[in-house]
PDB file of C-alpha atoms in Angstrom:
ATOM      1  CA  MET A   1    -147.136 -96.865 139.506  1.00 96.00           C
ATOM      2  CA  ASN A   2    -149.983 -94.895 141.040  1.00 97.00           C
ATOM      3  CA  PRO A   3    -150.785 -91.465 139.750  1.00 98.00           C
ATOM      4  CA  GLU A   4    -148.784 -89.657 142.499  1.00 98.00           C
ATOM      5  CA  GLN A   5    -145.943 -91.816 141.801  1.00 97.00           C
ATOM      6  CA  PHE A   6    -145.998 -91.056 138.031  1.00 98.00           C
ATOM      7  CA  ARG A   7    -145.993 -87.500 138.768  1.00 98.00           C
ATOM      8  CA  GLN A   8    -142.863 -87.651 141.014  1.00 98.00           C
ATOM      9  CA  ALA A   9    -141.084 -89.948 138.518  1.00 97.00           C
ATOM     10  CA  LEU A  10    -141.454 -87.403 135.895  1.00 98.00           C
ATOM     11  CA  SER A  11    -140.546 -84.540 138.146  1.00 98.00           C
ATOM     12  CA  GLU A  12    -137.275 -86.409 138.787  1.00 97.00           C
ATOM     13  CA  GLN A  13    -136.621 -86.280 135.073  1.00 96.00           C
ATOM     14  CA  GLY A  14    -137.484 -82.362 134.834  1.00 96.00           C
ATOM     15  CA  ILE A  15    -140.935 -82.887 133.526  1.00 97.00           C
ATOM     16  CA  GLU A  16    -143.398 -81.151 135.962  1.00 97.00           C
ATOM     17  CA  LEU A  17    -146.874 -81.776 135.643  1.00 98.00           C
ATOM     18  CA  THR A  18    -149.731 -79.243 136.601  1.00 98.00           C
ATOM     19  CA  ASP A  19    -152.912 -80.411 138.195  1.00 98.00           C
ATOM     20  CA  GLU A  20    -154.725 -79.966 134.859  1.00 98.00           C
ATOM     21  CA  GLN A  21    -152.298 -82.003 133.258  1.00 98.00           C
ATOM     22  CA  MET A  22    -152.700 -84.672 135.668  1.00 98.00           C
ATOM     23  CA  ASN A  23    -156.441 -84.620 135.352  1.00 98.00           C
ATOM     24  CA  GLN A  24    -156.059 -84.973 131.682  1.00 98.00           C
ATOM     25  CA  PHE A  25    -154.009 -88.235 132.335  1.00 98.00           C
ATOM     26  CA  ALA A  26    -156.921 -89.298 134.788  1.00 98.00           C
ATOM     27  CA  ILE A  27    -159.450 -88.613 132.263  1.00 98.00           C
ATOM     28  CA  TYR A  28    -157.386 -90.787 129.677  1.00 98.00           C
ATOM     29  CA  TYR A  29    -157.177 -93.668 132.157  1.00 98.00           C
ATOM     30  CA  GLU A  30    -160.926 -93.491 132.572  1.00 97.00           C
ATOM     31  CA  THR A  31    -161.847 -93.346 128.759  1.00 97.00           C
ATOM     32  CA  LEU A  32    -159.323 -96.064 127.951  1.00 97.00           C
ATOM     33  CA  VAL A  33    -160.910 -98.521 130.386  1.00 96.00           C
ATOM     34  CA  GLU A  34    -164.354 -97.571 129.543  1.00 96.00           C
ATOM     35  CA  TRP A  35    -163.910 -97.852 125.538  1.00 96.00           C
ATOM     36  CA  ASN A  36    -161.472-100.998 126.055  1.00 95.00           C
ATOM     37  CA  GLU A  37    -164.715-102.898 126.925  1.00 93.00           C
ATOM     38  CA  LYS A  38    -166.170-102.465 123.312  1.00 90.00           C
ATOM     39  CA  VAL A  39    -162.910-102.007 121.302  1.00 90.00           C
ATOM     40  CA  ASN A  40    -159.868-103.880 121.938  1.00 89.00           C
ATOM     41  CA  LEU A  41    -157.366-101.184 122.633  1.00 93.00           C
ATOM     42  CA  THR A  42    -155.058-102.838 125.139  1.00 90.00           C
ATOM     43  CA  ALA A  43    -154.539-105.776 127.475  1.00 91.00           C
ATOM     44  CA  ILE A  44    -153.217-103.744 130.163  1.00 91.00           C
ATOM     45  CA  THR A  45    -156.221-101.962 132.113  1.00 93.00           C
ATOM     46  CA  ALA A  46    -155.093-101.968 136.001  1.00 95.00           C
ATOM     47  CA  GLU A  47    -154.476 -98.229 136.963  1.00 97.00           C
ATOM     48  CA  GLU A  48    -150.922 -98.725 138.187  1.00 96.00           C
ATOM     49  CA  ASN A  49    -150.208-100.762 134.979  1.00 96.00           C
ATOM     50  CA  VAL A  50    -151.347 -98.114 132.546  1.00 97.00           C
ATOM     51  CA  TYR A  51    -149.590 -95.239 134.088  1.00 97.00           C
ATOM     52  CA  LEU A  52    -146.415 -97.432 134.188  1.00 97.00           C
ATOM     53  CA  LYS A  53    -146.491 -99.412 130.918  1.00 94.00           C
ATOM     54  CA  HIS A  54    -148.243 -96.874 128.877  1.00 96.00           C
ATOM     55  CA  PHE A  55    -148.088 -93.403 130.059  1.00 97.00           C
ATOM     56  CA  TYR A  56    -144.607 -93.458 131.580  1.00 97.00           C
ATOM     57  CA  ASP A  57    -143.148 -95.665 129.227  1.00 95.00           C
ATOM     58  CA  SER A  58    -144.527 -93.230 126.309  1.00 96.00           C
ATOM     59  CA  ILE A  59    -143.035 -90.151 127.865  1.00 97.00           C
ATOM     60  CA  THR A  60    -139.353 -91.768 128.294  1.00 96.00           C
ATOM     61  CA  PRO A  61    -138.167 -90.438 124.956  1.00 96.00           C
ATOM     62  CA  ALA A  62    -138.610 -87.028 126.446  1.00 97.00           C
ATOM     63  CA  PHE A  63    -135.990 -87.760 129.004  1.00 96.00           C
ATOM     64  CA  HIS A  64    -133.436 -87.614 126.193  1.00 93.00           C
ATOM     65  CA  HIS A  65    -135.044 -85.705 123.503  1.00 94.00           C
ATOM     66  CA  ASP A  66    -136.303 -81.920 123.495  1.00 95.00           C
ATOM     67  CA  PHE A  67    -140.128 -82.025 122.809  1.00 96.00           C
ATOM     68  CA  THR A  68    -140.816 -78.286 123.315  1.00 94.00           C
ATOM     69  CA  GLY A  69    -141.967 -75.727 120.925  1.00 91.00           C
ATOM     70  CA  GLU A  70    -144.286 -76.263 117.798  1.00 93.00           C
ATOM     71  CA  GLN A  71    -142.746 -79.419 116.662  1.00 97.00           C
ATOM     72  CA  THR A  72    -144.591 -81.800 114.318  1.00 98.00           C
ATOM     73  CA  ILE A  73    -144.596 -85.430 115.233  1.00 98.00           C
ATOM     74  CA  CYS A  74    -146.430 -88.391 113.364  1.00 98.00           C
ATOM     75  CA  ASP A  75    -147.204 -91.623 115.455  1.00 97.00           C
ATOM     76  CA  VAL A  76    -147.521 -94.759 113.220  1.00 96.00           C
ATOM     77  CA  GLY A  77    -149.927 -97.383 114.518  1.00 89.00           C
ATOM     78  CA  ALA A  78    -150.412 -95.406 117.708  1.00 84.00           C
ATOM     79  CA  GLY A  79    -153.266 -97.757 118.650  1.00 87.00           C
ATOM     80  CA  ALA A  80    -154.711 -96.111 121.764  1.00 94.00           C
ATOM     81  CA  GLY A  81    -152.508 -93.232 121.293  1.00 96.00           C
ATOM     82  CA  PHE A  82    -149.183 -94.229 122.578  1.00 96.00           C
ATOM     83  CA  PRO A  83    -146.751 -92.629 122.559  1.00 96.00           C
ATOM     84  CA  SER A  84    -147.905 -89.498 121.000  1.00 97.00           C
ATOM     85  CA  ILE A  85    -150.879 -88.475 123.310  1.00 98.00           C
ATOM     86  CA  PRO A  86    -149.074 -88.734 126.687  1.00 98.00           C
ATOM     87  CA  LEU A  87    -146.220 -86.739 125.011  1.00 98.00           C
ATOM     88  CA  LYS A  88    -148.957 -84.240 123.872  1.00 98.00           C
ATOM     89  CA  ILE A  89    -150.291 -83.788 127.232  1.00 98.00           C
ATOM     90  CA  CYS A  90    -146.673 -83.255 128.437  1.00 98.00           C
ATOM     91  CA  PHE A  91    -145.864 -80.826 125.718  1.00 98.00           C
ATOM     92  CA  PRO A  92    -148.955 -79.158 124.751  1.00 97.00           C
ATOM     93  CA  GLU A  93    -147.416 -77.301 121.613  1.00 97.00           C
ATOM     94  CA  LEU A  94    -146.713 -80.384 119.931  1.00 98.00           C
ATOM     95  CA  LYS A  95    -148.450 -80.817 116.709  1.00 98.00           C
ATOM     96  CA  VAL A  96    -149.550 -84.592 116.729  1.00 98.00           C
ATOM     97  CA  THR A  97    -150.569 -86.694 113.742  1.00 98.00           C
ATOM     98  CA  ILE A  98    -151.540 -90.277 114.201  1.00 97.00           C
ATOM     99  CA  VAL A  99    -152.201 -92.829 111.427  1.00 96.00           C
ATOM    100  CA  ASP A 100    -153.790 -96.306 112.181  1.00 95.00           C
ATOM    101  CA  SER A 101    -155.338 -98.797 110.226  1.00 93.00           C
ATOM    102  CA  LEU A 102    -158.232 -99.753 112.286  1.00 93.00           C
ATOM    103  CA  GLN A 103    -161.089 -97.241 112.059  1.00 95.00           C
ATOM    104  CA  LYS A 104    -162.467 -98.117 115.702  1.00 94.00           C
ATOM    105  CA  ARG A 105    -159.173 -96.915 117.135  1.00 95.00           C
ATOM    106  CA  ILE A 106    -159.627 -93.570 115.184  1.00 96.00           C
ATOM    107  CA  VAL A 107    -163.171 -93.149 116.569  1.00 96.00           C
ATOM    108  CA  PHE A 108    -161.654 -93.623 120.190  1.00 97.00           C
ATOM    109  CA  LEU A 109    -158.763 -91.337 119.366  1.00 97.00           C
ATOM    110  CA  ASN A 110    -161.246 -88.488 118.213  1.00 97.00           C
ATOM    111  CA  HIS A 111    -163.535 -88.923 121.253  1.00 97.00           C
ATOM    112  CA  LEU A 112    -160.349 -88.975 123.520  1.00 98.00           C
ATOM    113  CA  ALA A 113    -159.207 -85.811 122.048  1.00 98.00           C
ATOM    114  CA  THR A 114    -162.368 -84.071 122.730  1.00 98.00           C
ATOM    115  CA  ALA A 115    -162.366 -85.339 126.317  1.00 98.00           C
ATOM    116  CA  LEU A 116    -158.997 -84.220 126.931  1.00 98.00           C
ATOM    117  CA  ASP A 117    -159.603 -80.936 125.208  1.00 97.00           C
ATOM    118  CA  LEU A 118    -156.603 -81.278 122.724  1.00 97.00           C
ATOM    119  CA  ALA A 119    -155.911 -78.736 120.125  1.00 96.00           C
ATOM    120  CA  GLY A 120    -153.505 -79.555 117.252  1.00 97.00           C
ATOM    121  CA  VAL A 121    -154.162 -83.446 117.039  1.00 98.00           C
ATOM    122  CA  SER A 122    -155.158 -85.002 113.608  1.00 97.00           C
ATOM    123  CA  PHE A 123    -156.137 -88.766 113.193  1.00 97.00           C
ATOM    124  CA  TYR A 124    -156.045 -90.591 109.817  1.00 97.00           C
ATOM    125  CA  HIS A 125    -157.606 -94.248 109.322  1.00 96.00           C
ATOM    126  CA  ASP A 126    -154.950 -95.414 106.844  1.00 96.00           C
ATOM    127  CA  ARG A 127    -152.181 -97.783 106.249  1.00 95.00           C
ATOM    128  CA  ALA A 128    -148.911 -96.716 106.731  1.00 95.00           C
ATOM    129  CA  GLU A 129    -147.596 -97.684 103.474  1.00 96.00           C
ATOM    130  CA  SER A 130    -150.160 -95.525 101.680  1.00 97.00           C
ATOM    131  CA  PHE A 131    -149.914 -92.524 104.076  1.00 97.00           C
ATOM    132  CA  GLY A 132    -146.152 -92.474 103.373  1.00 96.00           C
ATOM    133  CA  LYS A 133    -146.915 -92.198  99.781  1.00 96.00           C
ATOM    134  CA  ASN A 134    -149.095 -89.387 100.160  1.00 96.00           C
ATOM    135  CA  VAL A 135    -147.358 -86.155  99.149  1.00 96.00           C
ATOM    136  CA  LYS A 136    -149.420 -84.177 101.589  1.00 97.00           C
ATOM    137  CA  PHE A 137    -147.511 -85.920 104.422  1.00 97.00           C
ATOM    138  CA  ARG A 138    -144.405 -87.556 102.760  1.00 97.00           C
ATOM    139  CA  GLU A 139    -141.147 -85.924 104.349  1.00 97.00           C
ATOM    140  CA  THR A 140    -142.992 -83.308 106.316  1.00 98.00           C
ATOM    141  CA  TYR A 141    -142.456 -84.139 110.120  1.00 98.00           C
ATOM    142  CA  ASP A 142    -139.694 -83.194 112.383  1.00 98.00           C
ATOM    143  CA  ILE A 143    -140.437 -86.486 114.406  1.00 98.00           C
ATOM    144  CA  VAL A 144    -141.926 -89.847 113.419  1.00 98.00           C
ATOM    145  CA  THR A 145    -142.500 -92.291 116.272  1.00 96.00           C
ATOM    146  CA  ALA A 146    -143.553 -95.883 116.596  1.00 93.00           C
ATOM    147  CA  ARG A 147    -143.961 -97.830 119.612  1.00 88.00           C
ATOM    148  CA  ALA A 148    -143.841-101.783 119.657  1.00 70.00           C
ATOM    149  CA  VAL A 149    -145.579-101.637 116.015  1.00 71.00           C
ATOM    150  CA  ALA A 150    -143.099-104.000 113.858  1.00 83.00           C
ATOM    151  CA  ARG A 151    -139.435-105.068 113.955  1.00 87.00           C
ATOM    152  CA  MET A 152    -136.991-102.296 112.878  1.00 92.00           C
ATOM    153  CA  SER A 153    -136.354-103.462 109.426  1.00 92.00           C
ATOM    154  CA  VAL A 154    -140.428-103.007 108.528  1.00 94.00           C
ATOM    155  CA  LEU A 155    -140.518 -99.834 110.906  1.00 94.00           C
ATOM    156  CA  THR A 156    -137.907 -98.045 108.819  1.00 95.00           C
ATOM    157  CA  GLU A 157    -139.872 -98.710 105.606  1.00 96.00           C
ATOM    158  CA  LEU A 158    -143.040 -97.242 107.174  1.00 96.00           C
ATOM    159  CA  CYS A 159    -141.622 -94.337 109.332  1.00 97.00           C
ATOM    160  CA  LEU A 160    -138.707 -92.750 107.495  1.00 97.00           C
ATOM    161  CA  PRO A 161    -140.466 -91.784 104.421  1.00 98.00           C
ATOM    162  CA  LEU A 162    -142.651 -89.471 106.519  1.00 98.00           C
ATOM    163  CA  VAL A 163    -139.630 -87.903 108.359  1.00 98.00           C
ATOM    164  CA  LYS A 164    -138.440 -84.569 106.934  1.00 98.00           C
ATOM    165  CA  LYS A 165    -134.519 -84.041 105.989  1.00 97.00           C
ATOM    166  CA  ASN A 166    -132.654 -83.394 109.238  1.00 97.00           C
ATOM    167  CA  GLY A 167    -135.803 -84.722 111.196  1.00 98.00           C
ATOM    168  CA  ILE A 168    -135.636 -87.661 113.636  1.00 98.00           C
ATOM    169  CA  PHE A 169    -137.258 -91.092 113.666  1.00 97.00           C
ATOM    170  CA  LEU A 170    -137.684 -92.464 117.170  1.00 96.00           C
ATOM    171  CA  ALA A 171    -138.296 -95.948 117.617  1.00 94.00           C
ATOM    172  CA  LEU A 172    -139.402 -97.250 120.922  1.00 93.00           C
ATOM    173  CA  LYS A 173    -138.486-101.019 121.345  1.00 90.00           C
ATOM    174  CA  GLY A 174    -138.484-103.750 123.950  1.00 84.00           C
ATOM    175  CA  ALA A 175    -135.656-106.334 124.676  1.00 75.00           C
ATOM    176  CA  GLN A 176    -133.700-107.779 121.879  1.00 72.00           C
ATOM    177  CA  ALA A 177    -133.577-104.505 120.150  1.00 79.00           C
ATOM    178  CA  GLU A 178    -129.837-104.692 119.305  1.00 85.00           C
ATOM    179  CA  GLU A 179    -130.365-107.656 117.043  1.00 85.00           C
ATOM    180  CA  GLU A 180    -133.404-105.993 115.318  1.00 87.00           C
ATOM    181  CA  LEU A 181    -131.278-102.961 114.933  1.00 90.00           C
ATOM    182  CA  GLU A 182    -128.424-104.997 113.145  1.00 91.00           C
ATOM    183  CA  ASN A 183    -130.946-106.618 110.846  1.00 91.00           C
ATOM    184  CA  ALA A 184    -132.314-103.073 109.661  1.00 93.00           C
ATOM    185  CA  LYS A 185    -128.914-101.323 108.960  1.00 95.00           C
ATOM    186  CA  ASN A 186    -129.453-102.129 105.110  1.00 94.00           C
ATOM    187  CA  ALA A 187    -133.093-100.700 105.413  1.00 96.00           C
ATOM    188  CA  ILE A 188    -131.970 -97.635 107.277  1.00 97.00           C
ATOM    189  CA  GLU A 189    -129.448 -96.677 104.762  1.00 97.00           C
ATOM    190  CA  LEU A 190    -131.691 -97.591 101.772  1.00 97.00           C
ATOM    191  CA  PHE A 191    -134.336 -95.047 103.058  1.00 97.00           C
ATOM    192  CA  GLY A 192    -132.173 -92.251 103.822  1.00 97.00           C
ATOM    193  CA  GLY A 193    -131.652 -92.617 107.618  1.00 97.00           C
ATOM    194  CA  LYS A 194    -128.544 -92.881 110.137  1.00 97.00           C
ATOM    195  CA  THR A 195    -128.855 -93.978 113.742  1.00 96.00           C
ATOM    196  CA  ILE A 196    -127.225 -91.499 115.767  1.00 96.00           C
ATOM    197  CA  GLY A 197    -128.003 -92.684 119.241  1.00 93.00           C
ATOM    198  CA  GLN A 198    -129.757 -95.105 121.620  1.00 92.00           C
ATOM    199  CA  LYS A 199    -130.708 -95.473 125.078  1.00 92.00           C
ATOM    200  CA  THR A 200    -131.423 -98.725 126.907  1.00 91.00           C
ATOM    201  CA  PHE A 201    -132.955 -98.576 130.311  1.00 91.00           C
ATOM    202  CA  THR A 202    -135.285-100.430 132.426  1.00 91.00           C
ATOM    203  CA  LEU A 203    -138.664 -99.343 133.694  1.00 91.00           C
ATOM    204  CA  PRO A 204    -139.085 -98.607 137.336  1.00 91.00           C
ATOM    205  CA  GLN A 205    -140.705-100.843 139.647  1.00 86.00           C
ATOM    206  CA  GLU A 206    -140.780-103.930 137.426  1.00 83.00           C
ATOM    207  CA  ASP A 207    -137.396-103.609 135.518  1.00 78.00           C
ATOM    208  CA  SER A 208    -138.436-104.613 132.057  1.00 87.00           C
ATOM    209  CA  GLU A 209    -135.956-103.578 129.319  1.00 89.00           C
ATOM    210  CA  ARG A 210    -136.717-100.732 126.820  1.00 91.00           C
ATOM    211  CA  THR A 211    -134.498 -99.176 123.957  1.00 92.00           C
ATOM    212  CA  ILE A 212    -134.951 -96.088 122.136  1.00 94.00           C
ATOM    213  CA  TYR A 213    -133.337 -95.565 118.894  1.00 94.00           C
ATOM    214  CA  TRP A 214    -132.915 -91.947 117.179  1.00 96.00           C
ATOM    215  CA  ILE A 215    -132.510 -92.235 113.478  1.00 97.00           C
ATOM    216  CA  GLU A 216    -131.769 -89.084 111.723  1.00 98.00           C
ATOM    217  CA  LYS A 217    -133.031 -88.368 108.038  1.00 98.00           C
ATOM    218  CA  ARG A 218    -130.027 -87.535 106.097  1.00 97.00           C
ATOM    219  CA  ARG A 219    -131.354 -87.822 102.668  1.00 97.00           C
ATOM    220  CA  LYS A 220    -134.751 -88.208 100.694  1.00 97.00           C
ATOM    221  CA  THR A 221    -136.342 -91.645 100.718  1.00 97.00           C
ATOM    222  CA  PRO A 222    -136.462 -93.239  97.172  1.00 97.00           C
ATOM    223  CA  LYS A 223    -140.009 -92.488  95.543  1.00 95.00           C
ATOM    224  CA  LYS A 224    -140.818 -96.199  95.318  1.00 95.00           C
ATOM    225  CA  TYR A 225    -140.631 -96.608  99.184  1.00 96.00           C
ATOM    226  CA  PRO A 226    -142.731 -97.418 101.068  1.00 97.00           C
ATOM    227  CA  ARG A 227    -144.039-100.455  99.006  1.00 96.00           C
ATOM    228  CA  LYS A 228    -147.610-101.464  98.663  1.00 96.00           C
ATOM    229  CA  PRO A 229    -149.574-102.381 101.932  1.00 94.00           C
ATOM    230  CA  GLY A 230    -148.385-105.604 103.678  1.00 93.00           C
ATOM    231  CA  THR A 231    -145.161-105.957 101.643  1.00 96.00           C
ATOM    232  CA  PRO A 232    -142.741-104.517 104.193  1.00 94.00           C
ATOM    233  CA  ASN A 233    -144.003-106.952 106.806  1.00 93.00           C
ATOM    234  CA  LYS A 234    -143.989-109.819 104.533  1.00 94.00           C
ATOM    235  CA  ASN A 235    -140.844-109.338 102.629  1.00 94.00           C
ATOM    236  CA  PRO A 236    -138.824-106.768 104.944  1.00 93.00           C
ATOM    237  CA  ILE A 237    -135.438-105.273 103.513  1.00 94.00           C
ATOM    238  CA  GLU A 238    -132.641-107.009 105.588  1.00 88.00           C
TER     239      GLU A 238
END
């Protein structure tokens, strides 16, 4: 997917990018490839693959969910900024918070935000478990998202504590997502969530499967969650 195909594909979904936004994506790509030589950000570096598998893939939730207006979004384990930075470029009023456990990625994201002239973005070097315990951030976000970070039972413990009541946890998953969701049912209930929707589709051109889950926060997460760093992954609630 070259940049013009990317623009056309988004247009077909009702997302019209300006020349300035297209330029931001071009700078994003150039910066990603440049920094990837010294910081391990992605194994995908060919332009057509970055535009399809990172940029387009990150924006797919917006085909089914309204990101307009001054909503707050927290991206857990965003790595090189996916999916929240592509969403931010498309929807500039979004207030984006990214938490990642690797300091080098946070340095990259700060540099990227300056290069893209982004306002309303905050980056935190922290473990998601610790971040979710922080009263400054806990249960304050309209949307919390994670893309290819961990299996659903683990993700719900990391993400749902950050979602405010009536907010949404958006999980971006690949294939075999249905089994993951089934195994995560107890965790979703325990942490105050309810699955209210899902959308399975294939990426254009290469037909790899993707699934997006919408989990609504119905009630507060018990205070003891998330557990200490590393525990959710070692001993997931299933």
